[in-house]
XYZ file of C-alpha atoms in Angstrom:
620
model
C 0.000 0.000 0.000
C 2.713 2.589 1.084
C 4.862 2.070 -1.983
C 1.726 2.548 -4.320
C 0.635 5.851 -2.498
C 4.518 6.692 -2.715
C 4.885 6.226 -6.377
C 1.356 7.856 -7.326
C 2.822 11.190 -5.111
C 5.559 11.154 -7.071
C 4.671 10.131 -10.778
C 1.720 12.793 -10.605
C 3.245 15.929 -12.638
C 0.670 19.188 -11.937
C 0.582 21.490 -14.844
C -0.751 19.664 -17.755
C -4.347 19.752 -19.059
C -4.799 18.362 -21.953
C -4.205 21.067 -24.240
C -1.045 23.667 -24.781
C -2.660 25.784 -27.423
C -1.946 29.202 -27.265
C -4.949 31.576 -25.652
C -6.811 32.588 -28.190
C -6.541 36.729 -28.956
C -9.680 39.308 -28.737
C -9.498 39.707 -32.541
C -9.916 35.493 -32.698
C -12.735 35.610 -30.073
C -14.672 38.336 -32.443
C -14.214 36.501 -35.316
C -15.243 32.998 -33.850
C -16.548 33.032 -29.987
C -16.465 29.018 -30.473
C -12.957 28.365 -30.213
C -13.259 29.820 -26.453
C -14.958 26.843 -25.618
C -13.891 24.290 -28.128
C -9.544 25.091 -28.644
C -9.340 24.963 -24.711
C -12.765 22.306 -23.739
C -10.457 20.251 -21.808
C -8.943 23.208 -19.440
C -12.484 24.550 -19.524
C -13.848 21.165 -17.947
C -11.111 19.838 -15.596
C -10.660 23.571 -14.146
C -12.092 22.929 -10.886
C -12.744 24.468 -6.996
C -12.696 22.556 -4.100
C -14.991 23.548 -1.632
C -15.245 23.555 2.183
C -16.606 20.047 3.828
C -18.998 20.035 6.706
C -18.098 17.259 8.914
C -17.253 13.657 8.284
C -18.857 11.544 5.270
C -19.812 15.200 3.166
C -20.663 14.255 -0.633
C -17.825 15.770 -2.922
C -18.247 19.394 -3.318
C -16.657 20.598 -6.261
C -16.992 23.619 -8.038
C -16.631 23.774 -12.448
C -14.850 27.054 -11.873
C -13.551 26.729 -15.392
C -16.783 26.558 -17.116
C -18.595 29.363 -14.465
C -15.168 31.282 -15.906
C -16.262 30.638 -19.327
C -19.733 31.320 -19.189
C -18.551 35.092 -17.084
C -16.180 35.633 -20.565
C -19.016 34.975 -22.532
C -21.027 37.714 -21.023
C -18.401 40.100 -20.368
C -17.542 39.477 -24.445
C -21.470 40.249 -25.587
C -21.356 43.129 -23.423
C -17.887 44.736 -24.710
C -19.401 43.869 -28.260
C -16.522 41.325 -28.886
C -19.152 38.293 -29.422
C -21.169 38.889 -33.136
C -19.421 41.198 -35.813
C -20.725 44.489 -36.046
C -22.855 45.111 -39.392
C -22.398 48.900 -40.482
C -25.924 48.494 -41.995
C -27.141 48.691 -38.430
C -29.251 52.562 -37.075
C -26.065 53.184 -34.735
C -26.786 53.277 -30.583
C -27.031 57.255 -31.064
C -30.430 57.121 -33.039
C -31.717 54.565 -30.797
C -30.982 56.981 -28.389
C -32.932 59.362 -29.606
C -36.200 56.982 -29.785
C -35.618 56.368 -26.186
C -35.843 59.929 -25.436
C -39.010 60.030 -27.775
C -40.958 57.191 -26.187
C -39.980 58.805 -22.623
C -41.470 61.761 -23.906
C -44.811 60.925 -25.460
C -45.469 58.958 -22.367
C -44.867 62.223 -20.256
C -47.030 63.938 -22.444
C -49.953 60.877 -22.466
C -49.369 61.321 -18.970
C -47.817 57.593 -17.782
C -44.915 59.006 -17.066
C -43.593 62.074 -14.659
C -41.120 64.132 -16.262
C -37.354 62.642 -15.093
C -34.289 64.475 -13.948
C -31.710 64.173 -16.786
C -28.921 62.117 -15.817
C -25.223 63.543 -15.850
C -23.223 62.866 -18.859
C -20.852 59.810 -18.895
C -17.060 61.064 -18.673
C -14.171 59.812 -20.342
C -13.007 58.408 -16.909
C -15.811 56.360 -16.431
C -15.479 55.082 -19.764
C -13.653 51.506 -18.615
C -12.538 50.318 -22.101
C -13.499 51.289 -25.822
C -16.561 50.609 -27.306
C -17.405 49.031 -31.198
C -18.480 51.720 -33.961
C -22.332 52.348 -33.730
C -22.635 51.886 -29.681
C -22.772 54.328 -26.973
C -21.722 55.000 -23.445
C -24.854 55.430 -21.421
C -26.053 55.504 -17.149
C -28.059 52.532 -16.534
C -31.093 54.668 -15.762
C -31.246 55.783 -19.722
C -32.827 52.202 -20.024
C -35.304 52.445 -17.633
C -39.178 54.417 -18.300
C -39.847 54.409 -14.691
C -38.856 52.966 -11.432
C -40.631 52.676 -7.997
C -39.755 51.559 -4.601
C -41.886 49.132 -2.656
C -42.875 48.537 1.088
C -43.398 46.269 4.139
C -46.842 46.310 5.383
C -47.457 46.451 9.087
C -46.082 43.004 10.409
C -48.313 43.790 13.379
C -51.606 44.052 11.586
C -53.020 40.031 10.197
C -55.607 41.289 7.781
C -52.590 42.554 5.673
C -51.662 39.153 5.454
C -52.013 35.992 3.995
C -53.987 37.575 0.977
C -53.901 36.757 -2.555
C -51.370 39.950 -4.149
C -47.786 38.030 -4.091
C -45.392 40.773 -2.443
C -41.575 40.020 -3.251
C -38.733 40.535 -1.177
C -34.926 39.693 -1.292
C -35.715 36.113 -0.305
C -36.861 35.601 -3.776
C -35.183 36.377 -6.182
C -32.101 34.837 -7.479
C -33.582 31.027 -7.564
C -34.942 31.650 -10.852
C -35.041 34.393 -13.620
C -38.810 34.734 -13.908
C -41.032 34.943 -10.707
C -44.091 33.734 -11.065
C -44.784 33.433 -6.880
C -43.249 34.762 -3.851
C -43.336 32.973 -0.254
C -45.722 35.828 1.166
C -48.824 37.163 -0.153
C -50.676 40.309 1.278
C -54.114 41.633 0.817
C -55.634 44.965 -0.790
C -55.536 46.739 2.281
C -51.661 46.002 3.184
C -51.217 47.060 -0.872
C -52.763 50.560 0.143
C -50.758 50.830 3.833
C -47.977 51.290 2.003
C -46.476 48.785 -1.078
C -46.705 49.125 -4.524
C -47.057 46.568 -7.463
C -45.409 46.106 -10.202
C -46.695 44.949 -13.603
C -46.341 41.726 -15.385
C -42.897 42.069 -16.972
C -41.417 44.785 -15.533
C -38.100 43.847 -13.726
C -37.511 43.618 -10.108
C -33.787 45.225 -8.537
C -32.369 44.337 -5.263
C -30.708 47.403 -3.727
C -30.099 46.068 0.041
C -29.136 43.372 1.389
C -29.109 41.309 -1.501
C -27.110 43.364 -4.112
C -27.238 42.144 -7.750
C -29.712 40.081 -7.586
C -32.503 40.612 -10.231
C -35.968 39.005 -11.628
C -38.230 39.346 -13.976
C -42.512 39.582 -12.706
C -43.852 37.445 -14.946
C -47.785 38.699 -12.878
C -48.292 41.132 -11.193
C -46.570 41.622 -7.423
C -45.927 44.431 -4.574
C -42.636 44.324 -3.700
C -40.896 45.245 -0.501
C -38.589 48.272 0.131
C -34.934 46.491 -0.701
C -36.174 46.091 -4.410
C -37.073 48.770 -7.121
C -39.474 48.047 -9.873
C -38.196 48.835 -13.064
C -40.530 49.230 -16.461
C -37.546 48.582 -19.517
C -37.761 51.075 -22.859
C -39.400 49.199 -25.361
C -36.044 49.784 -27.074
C -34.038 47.656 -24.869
C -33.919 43.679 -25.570
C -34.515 42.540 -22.372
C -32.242 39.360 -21.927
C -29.756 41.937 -23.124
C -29.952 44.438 -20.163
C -30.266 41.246 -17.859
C -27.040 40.082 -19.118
C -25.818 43.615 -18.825
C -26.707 44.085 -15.426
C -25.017 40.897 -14.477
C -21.687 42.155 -15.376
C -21.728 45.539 -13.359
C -19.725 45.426 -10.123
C -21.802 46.534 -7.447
C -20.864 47.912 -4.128
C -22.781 48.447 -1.355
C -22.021 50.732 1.501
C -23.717 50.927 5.059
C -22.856 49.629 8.676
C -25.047 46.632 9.296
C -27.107 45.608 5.599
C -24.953 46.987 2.404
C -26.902 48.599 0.167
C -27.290 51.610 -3.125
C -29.212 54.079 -3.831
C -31.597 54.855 -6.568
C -29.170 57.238 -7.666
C -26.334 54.805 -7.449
C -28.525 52.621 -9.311
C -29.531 55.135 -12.760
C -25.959 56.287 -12.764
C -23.675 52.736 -13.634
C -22.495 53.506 -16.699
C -22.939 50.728 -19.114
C -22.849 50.282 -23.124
C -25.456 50.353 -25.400
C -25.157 48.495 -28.763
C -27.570 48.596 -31.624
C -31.152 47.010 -31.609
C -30.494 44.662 -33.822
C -26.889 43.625 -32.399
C -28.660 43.573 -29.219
C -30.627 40.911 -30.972
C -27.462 39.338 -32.630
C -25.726 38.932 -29.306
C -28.869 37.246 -27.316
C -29.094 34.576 -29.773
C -25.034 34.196 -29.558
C -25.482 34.149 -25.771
C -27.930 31.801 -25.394
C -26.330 29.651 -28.173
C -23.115 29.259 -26.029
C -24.881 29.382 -22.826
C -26.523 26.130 -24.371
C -23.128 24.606 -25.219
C -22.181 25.403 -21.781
C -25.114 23.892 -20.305
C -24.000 20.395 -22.298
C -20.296 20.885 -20.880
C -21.694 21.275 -17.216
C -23.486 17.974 -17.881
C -20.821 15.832 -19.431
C -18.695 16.852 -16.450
C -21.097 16.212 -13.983
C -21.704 12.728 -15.389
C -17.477 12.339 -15.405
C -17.714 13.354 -11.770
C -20.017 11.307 -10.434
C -18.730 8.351 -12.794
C -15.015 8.769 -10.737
C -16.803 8.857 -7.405
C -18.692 5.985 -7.946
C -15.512 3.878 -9.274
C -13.711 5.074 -5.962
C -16.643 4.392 -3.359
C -16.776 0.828 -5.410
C -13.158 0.157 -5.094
C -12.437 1.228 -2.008
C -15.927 -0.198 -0.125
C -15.206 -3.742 -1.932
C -11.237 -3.369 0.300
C -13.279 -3.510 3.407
C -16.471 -5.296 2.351
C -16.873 -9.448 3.528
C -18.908 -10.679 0.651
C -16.623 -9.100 -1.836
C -14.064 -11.466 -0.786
C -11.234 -8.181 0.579
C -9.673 -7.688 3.190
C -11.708 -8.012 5.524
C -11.919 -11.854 4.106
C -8.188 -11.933 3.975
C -6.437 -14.166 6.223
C -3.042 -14.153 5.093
C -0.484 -11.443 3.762
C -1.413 -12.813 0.315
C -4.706 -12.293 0.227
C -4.122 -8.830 1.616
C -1.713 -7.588 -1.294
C -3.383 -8.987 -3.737
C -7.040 -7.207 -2.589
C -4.674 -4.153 -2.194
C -3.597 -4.662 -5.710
C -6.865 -4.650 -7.339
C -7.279 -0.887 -6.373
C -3.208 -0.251 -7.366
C -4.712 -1.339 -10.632
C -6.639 2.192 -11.347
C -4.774 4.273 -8.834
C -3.879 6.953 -11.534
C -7.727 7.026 -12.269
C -8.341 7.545 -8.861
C -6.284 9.713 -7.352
C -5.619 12.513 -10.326
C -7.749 15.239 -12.255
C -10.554 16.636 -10.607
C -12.137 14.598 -8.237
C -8.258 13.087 -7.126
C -8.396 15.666 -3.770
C -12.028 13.807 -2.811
C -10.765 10.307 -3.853
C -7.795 10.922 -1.772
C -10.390 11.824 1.291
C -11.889 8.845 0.437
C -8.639 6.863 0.904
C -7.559 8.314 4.426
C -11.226 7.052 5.188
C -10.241 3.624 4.391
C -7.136 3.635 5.945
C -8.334 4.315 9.354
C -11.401 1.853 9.006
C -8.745 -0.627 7.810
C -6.673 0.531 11.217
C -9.764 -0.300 13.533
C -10.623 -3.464 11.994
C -7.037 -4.820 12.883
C -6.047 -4.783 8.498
C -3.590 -2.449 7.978
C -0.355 -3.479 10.148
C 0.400 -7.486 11.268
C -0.378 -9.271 14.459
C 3.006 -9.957 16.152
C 2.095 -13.292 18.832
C 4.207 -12.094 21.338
C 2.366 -8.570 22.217
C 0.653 -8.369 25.404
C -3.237 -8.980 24.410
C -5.649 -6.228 24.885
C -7.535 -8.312 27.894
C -4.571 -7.402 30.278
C -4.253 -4.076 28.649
C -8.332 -3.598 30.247
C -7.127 -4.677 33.290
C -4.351 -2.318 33.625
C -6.538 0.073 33.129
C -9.114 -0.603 35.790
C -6.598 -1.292 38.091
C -5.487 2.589 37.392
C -8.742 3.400 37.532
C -9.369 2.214 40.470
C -6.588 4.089 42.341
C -8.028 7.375 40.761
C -11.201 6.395 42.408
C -9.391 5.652 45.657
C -7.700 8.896 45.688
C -10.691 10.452 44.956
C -9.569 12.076 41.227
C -12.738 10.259 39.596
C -15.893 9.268 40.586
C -16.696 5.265 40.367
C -18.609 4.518 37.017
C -21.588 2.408 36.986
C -20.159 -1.137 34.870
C -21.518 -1.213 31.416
C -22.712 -4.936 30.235
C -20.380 -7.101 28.371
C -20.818 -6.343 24.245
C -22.825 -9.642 23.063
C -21.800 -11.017 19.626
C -25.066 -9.718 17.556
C -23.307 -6.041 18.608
C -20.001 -6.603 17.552
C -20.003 -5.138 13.590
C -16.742 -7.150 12.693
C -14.447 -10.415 14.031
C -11.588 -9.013 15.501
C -8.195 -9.998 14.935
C -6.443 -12.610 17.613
C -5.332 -10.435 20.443
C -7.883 -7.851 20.143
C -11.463 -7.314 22.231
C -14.496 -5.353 22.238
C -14.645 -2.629 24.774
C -16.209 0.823 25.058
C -15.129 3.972 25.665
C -16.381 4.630 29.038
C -13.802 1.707 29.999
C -11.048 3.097 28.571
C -11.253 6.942 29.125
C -13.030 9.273 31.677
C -15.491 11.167 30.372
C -15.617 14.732 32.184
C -17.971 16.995 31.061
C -17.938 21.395 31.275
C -19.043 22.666 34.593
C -22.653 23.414 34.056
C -23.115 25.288 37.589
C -23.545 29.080 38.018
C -20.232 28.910 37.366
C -20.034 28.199 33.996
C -18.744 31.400 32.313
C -20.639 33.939 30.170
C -19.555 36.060 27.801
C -19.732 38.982 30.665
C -16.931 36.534 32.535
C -14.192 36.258 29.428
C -11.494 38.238 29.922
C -8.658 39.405 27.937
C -5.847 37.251 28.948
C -6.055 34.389 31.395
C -6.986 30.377 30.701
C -8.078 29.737 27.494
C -12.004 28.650 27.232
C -12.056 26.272 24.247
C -15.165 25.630 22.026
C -16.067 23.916 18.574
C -14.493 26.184 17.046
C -10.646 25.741 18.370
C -10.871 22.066 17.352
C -9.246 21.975 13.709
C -7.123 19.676 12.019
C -7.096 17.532 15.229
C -5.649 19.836 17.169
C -6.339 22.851 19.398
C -6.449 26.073 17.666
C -5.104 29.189 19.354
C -6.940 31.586 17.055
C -9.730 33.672 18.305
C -9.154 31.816 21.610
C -11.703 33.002 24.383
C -10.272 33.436 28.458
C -11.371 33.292 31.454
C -9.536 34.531 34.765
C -7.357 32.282 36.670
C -9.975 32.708 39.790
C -12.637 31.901 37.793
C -10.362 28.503 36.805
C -10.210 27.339 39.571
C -14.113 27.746 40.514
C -15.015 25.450 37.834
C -16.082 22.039 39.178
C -15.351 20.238 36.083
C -14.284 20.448 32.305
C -10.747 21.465 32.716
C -8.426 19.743 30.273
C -4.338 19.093 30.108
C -1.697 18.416 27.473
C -2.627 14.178 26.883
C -6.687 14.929 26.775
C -8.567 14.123 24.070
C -11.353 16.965 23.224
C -14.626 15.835 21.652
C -18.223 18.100 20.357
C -21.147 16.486 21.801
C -23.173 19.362 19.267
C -23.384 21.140 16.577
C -20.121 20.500 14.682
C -20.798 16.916 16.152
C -17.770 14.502 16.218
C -15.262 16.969 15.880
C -12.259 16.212 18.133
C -9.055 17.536 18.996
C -5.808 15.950 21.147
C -4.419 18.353 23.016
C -0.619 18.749 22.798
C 1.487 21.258 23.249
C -1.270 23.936 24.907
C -1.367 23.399 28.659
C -4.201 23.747 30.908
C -7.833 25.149 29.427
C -11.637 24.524 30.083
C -13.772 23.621 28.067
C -17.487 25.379 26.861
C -20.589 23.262 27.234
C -20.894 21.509 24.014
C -17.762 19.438 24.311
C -16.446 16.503 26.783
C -12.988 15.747 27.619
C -11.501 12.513 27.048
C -8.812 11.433 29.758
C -6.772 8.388 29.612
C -5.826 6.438 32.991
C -3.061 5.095 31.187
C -0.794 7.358 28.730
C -0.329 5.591 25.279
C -4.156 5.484 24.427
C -4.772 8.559 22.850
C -3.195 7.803 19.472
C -4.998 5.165 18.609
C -8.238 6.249 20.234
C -7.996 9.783 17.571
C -7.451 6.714 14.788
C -10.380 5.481 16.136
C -12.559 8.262 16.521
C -12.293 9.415 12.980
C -13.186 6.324 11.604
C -16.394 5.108 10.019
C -16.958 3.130 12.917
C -16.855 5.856 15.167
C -19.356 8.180 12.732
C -22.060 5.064 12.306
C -22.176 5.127 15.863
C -22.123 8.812 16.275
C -25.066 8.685 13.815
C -26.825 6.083 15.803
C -26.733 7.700 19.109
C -27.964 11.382 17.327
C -31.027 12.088 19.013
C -32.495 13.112 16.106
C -33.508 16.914 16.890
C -32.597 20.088 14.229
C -29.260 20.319 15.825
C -26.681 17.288 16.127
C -26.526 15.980 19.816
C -25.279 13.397 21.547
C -24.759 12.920 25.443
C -21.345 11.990 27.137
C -23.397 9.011 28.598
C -23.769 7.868 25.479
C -20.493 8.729 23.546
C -19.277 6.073 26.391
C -21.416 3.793 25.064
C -19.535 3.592 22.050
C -17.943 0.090 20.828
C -14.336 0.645 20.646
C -11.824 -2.470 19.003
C -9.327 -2.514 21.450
C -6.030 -3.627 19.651
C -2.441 -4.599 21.984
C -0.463 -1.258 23.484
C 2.628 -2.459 21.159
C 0.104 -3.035 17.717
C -1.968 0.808 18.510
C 1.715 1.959 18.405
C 2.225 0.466 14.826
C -1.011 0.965 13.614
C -0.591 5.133 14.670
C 3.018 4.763 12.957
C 1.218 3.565 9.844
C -1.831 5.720 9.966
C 0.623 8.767 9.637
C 2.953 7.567 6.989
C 0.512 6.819 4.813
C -1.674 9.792 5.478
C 1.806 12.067 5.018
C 1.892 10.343 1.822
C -1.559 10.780 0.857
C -0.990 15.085 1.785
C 1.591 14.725 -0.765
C 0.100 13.948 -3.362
C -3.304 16.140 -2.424
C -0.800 18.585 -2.516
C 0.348 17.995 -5.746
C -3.030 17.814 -7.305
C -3.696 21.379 -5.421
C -0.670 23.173 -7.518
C -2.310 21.366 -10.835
C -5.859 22.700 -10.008
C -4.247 26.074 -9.286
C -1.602 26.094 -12.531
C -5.165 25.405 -14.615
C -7.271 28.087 -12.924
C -4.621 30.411 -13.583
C -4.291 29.533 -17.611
C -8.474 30.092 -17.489
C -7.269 33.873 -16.467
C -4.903 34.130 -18.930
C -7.359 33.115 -21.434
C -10.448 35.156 -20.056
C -7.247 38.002 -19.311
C -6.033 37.715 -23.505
C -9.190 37.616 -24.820
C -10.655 41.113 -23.216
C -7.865 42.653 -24.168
């Protein structure tokens, strides 16, 4: 196994995706948008971002940053007028202009329309890069007929609610482009306290809160005060100024909620081509958009096709009835089960989904660890029975001395519990008879955020525990009186640290810190008998450890789990002398395995920085 993870970290060269053709220029992109996506498909599709996992046994969460890049260059290209050709047959952006201005005015004059401030004139410094022949710099308001401002009905008053007039706020838009219903309706009366409604197809603008998010009414709605309702120019296509808007950088300002002004909003200044380019450059859109859409879908399909070839590979190592190693009763049998995933390592552990698959395989590796798989039995280590008896003897003196209070006995584990056989020399225990469990002092005592103090003993919750350690960012402390008040829940260099909710199963060996306490949500871990806690961190991020974790949950909206019951847990007790080669193992293979995670990182960066210098060469 070692020598396999060893050569795949090392054989693994970052850099290369699949295509070393030059990035095509802004004067290719004009004269055929295609080659964006088809010269470079394969940087476009492997170009990935891996996200941020929440807790033990997430799904893969992997972003197609190279195709969201693409599809941002596509729109950023129709709106500098670098996706269709220009036609010089076309009534230039300045008479279009001018029929703006005309339909503003005859709806003045019919009375529809109150006569509008003119806005300022767009100056060369504002301009941000130069514009095709036939278009013109313009403010964003130059679009617009009209535009209103909504409100919130008295929250205190029922009969404005629960009606039948849908009234939008920032909650919905952005989960589609056209809103056909909103999640709260008011009556006729709440539409005369104080909203307004907007027509069917007139466009709806965040301007707090949720900042550049847009929709289009497709009936009529009242809208809240964070949106403006917008009525287009007849002149405008309107998937045009959508994809327009989407490419203006907005910036909110304000101490709590950022938001603009209506002012802010009229004034972006944004370019205007022709009508019938504005036509020309939908259809282009939408035609890419679609090839997009089929790129986004291939990929996907890849994706899940590599995940599903790693869970199979890697379940069928530690699956009985596949005959693996869990079946395997001599070193044969285990290299040659080992082999059959060697076989497709380079599949596996490379390209985008390699950083997950290597996840995947640190997984493994500690289940194989706690099922006894991944180092030999050696005959003449002291079996795990008189390791349990050591520690109740030490126990026992801590009770004698009066450091721990006497724990009620649990039951022996019957067979039907035991998930696995063990290997010769092992037993079933629990954690209860292993470690102490010590939860935070719950008194009076307990300290608020009124008792935390600048300097003093560091008060350590959820968030501290990272990486399996204890963090000493954004540490809370409490005074040294206060310390030494607490009836419970301090912790020293040797504990183990474990979340009973929330960020359930997290866990953390302290080293290297010193004394702390600990907040409510977590229990301390403490060993009678130094030498445990290795293994037991092995253990406890395992699969075995998370099924149980799962099984105990009480089930409520947040995670939870008592320390009665984390004691409950079953717990494959292995020989002192084997825990101590099964923790060597664990972390040269894992050191391995950050190797070559590390290598894939500097690939996935190299190619996310040739989709800049492609989006970078192309705008210019």
């Amino acid at each position: 196994m070692t020598q396999h993870i060893h050569e795949g970290a090392a054989r693994y060269q970052p850099g290369h995706h699949g295509n070393n053709s030059p990035a095509p220029s802004a004067t290719q992109a004009l004269a055929n948008p295609q080659q964006l996506l088809t010269e470079h498909i394969d940087l476009w599709t492997s170009a990935v971002r891996h996200k941020s996992t929440a807790g033990r046994g997430s799904n893969r969460k992997i972003e197609l940053a190279g195709i969201n890049k693409l599809r941002e260059l596509i729109l950023e290209l129709a709106v500098r007028g670098k996706l269709v050709p220009q036609n010089p047959d076309d009534e230039p952006a300045s008479e279009l202009l001018k029929r703006i201005e005309a339909e503003k005015a005859q709806l003045v004059k019919d009375g529809k329309l109150k006569k509008q401030k003119p806005l300022p004139a767009v100056t060369d410094e504002e301009k941000p890069f130069e514009l095709p022949e036939g278009w013109e710099w313009v403010r964003l308001g130059t679009f617009f007929n009209s535009i209103i401002s909504g409100g919130t009905p008295s929250k205190r008053n029922a009969d404005y609610w629960n009606g039948d007039i849908p009234w939008a706020s920032v909650k919905d838009l952005g989960k589609s482009k056209y809103i056909h219903a909103t999640q709260d309706y008011i009556t006729a009366d709440a539409l005369e306290s104080g909203s307004k409604l907007v027509d069917k197809g007139d466009i709806l603008i965040c301007t707090r809160m949720g900042l550049g998010k847009i929709g289009v009414a497709q009936v009529p709605i009242a809208i809240n005060q964070d949106l403006k309702g917008v009525k287009l120019s007849s002149q405008i296509e309107l998937e045009y100024f959508l994809n327009t808007y989407s490419r203006i950088k907005i910036e909110g300002t304000g101490t709590t909620v950022a938001g603009i002004t209506q002012d802010q909003l009229l004034g972006y200044v944004v370019a205007l081509p022709p009508l019938t380019e504005q036509q020309r450059i939908v259809a282009k859109v939408d035609e890419l958009m679609a090839l997009c859409d089929q790129l986004e879908q291939q990929s996907e399909h890849q994706l899940d096709a590599h995940q599903q070839l790693t869970d199979t590979l890697l379940s069928a190592l530690l699956t009985p009835a596949a005959g693996a190693l869990t079946d395997a009763t001599s070193a044969q049998e285990l290299s040659d089960n080992w082999q059959r995933l060697a076989q497709h390592f380079d599949l596996l552990f490379s390209g985008p989904m390699g950083a997950w698959a290597i996840d995947r395989l640190k997984d493994t590796i500690l289940q194989l660890a706690v099922m006894g798989k991944l180092v030999p039995q050696n005959p003449d280590d002291e079996p795990a029975s008189e390791l349990l008896k050591r520690i109740d003897a030490e126990k026992a003196r801590l009770v004698k001395e009066g450091k721990i209070k006497k724990q009620k006995p649990l039951p022996p584990v019957n067979d039907d519990e035991k998930p696995f056989e063990l290997p010769q020399g092992w037993v079933w225990s629990c954690i209860s008879a292993i470690f102490h469990l010590e939860n935070g002092d719950r008194s009076k005592n307990y300290p608020n955020k009124a008792a935390l103090v600048e300097k003093g003993i560091p008060f350590v919750n959820a968030g501290q525990l990272e990486n399996g350690g204890v963090s000493t960012e954004d540490l809370s402390f409490i005074s040294e009186e206060h310390f030494s008040r607490l009836s419970g829940g301090k912790f020293l260099d040797g504990d183990i640290l474990f979340c009973l909710r929330g960020s359930l199963g997290k866990n953390a060996l302290v080293k290297n810190f010193g004394i702390g306490a600990i907040a409510s949500s977590l229990v301390i871990l403490k060993t009678a008998m130094n030498g445990l806690q290795n293994f037991a961190m092995v253990y406890l991020n395992s699969n075995l450890a998370n099924i149980q974790i799962k099984t105990y949950d009480n089930g409520t909206a947040q995670p939870n789990l008592s320390a009665a019951d984390l004691g409950k847990f079953l717990v494959p007790l292995p020989p002192l002398a084997e825990q101590q080669r099964i923790v060597a193992k664990v972390d040269e293979l894992f050191a391995l395995c950050d190797q070559l995670k590390e290598r894939l990182q500097h690939a996935s960066d190299t190619q996310l920085n040739l989709t800049d210098a492609i989006v970078e060469q192309a705008l210019s």
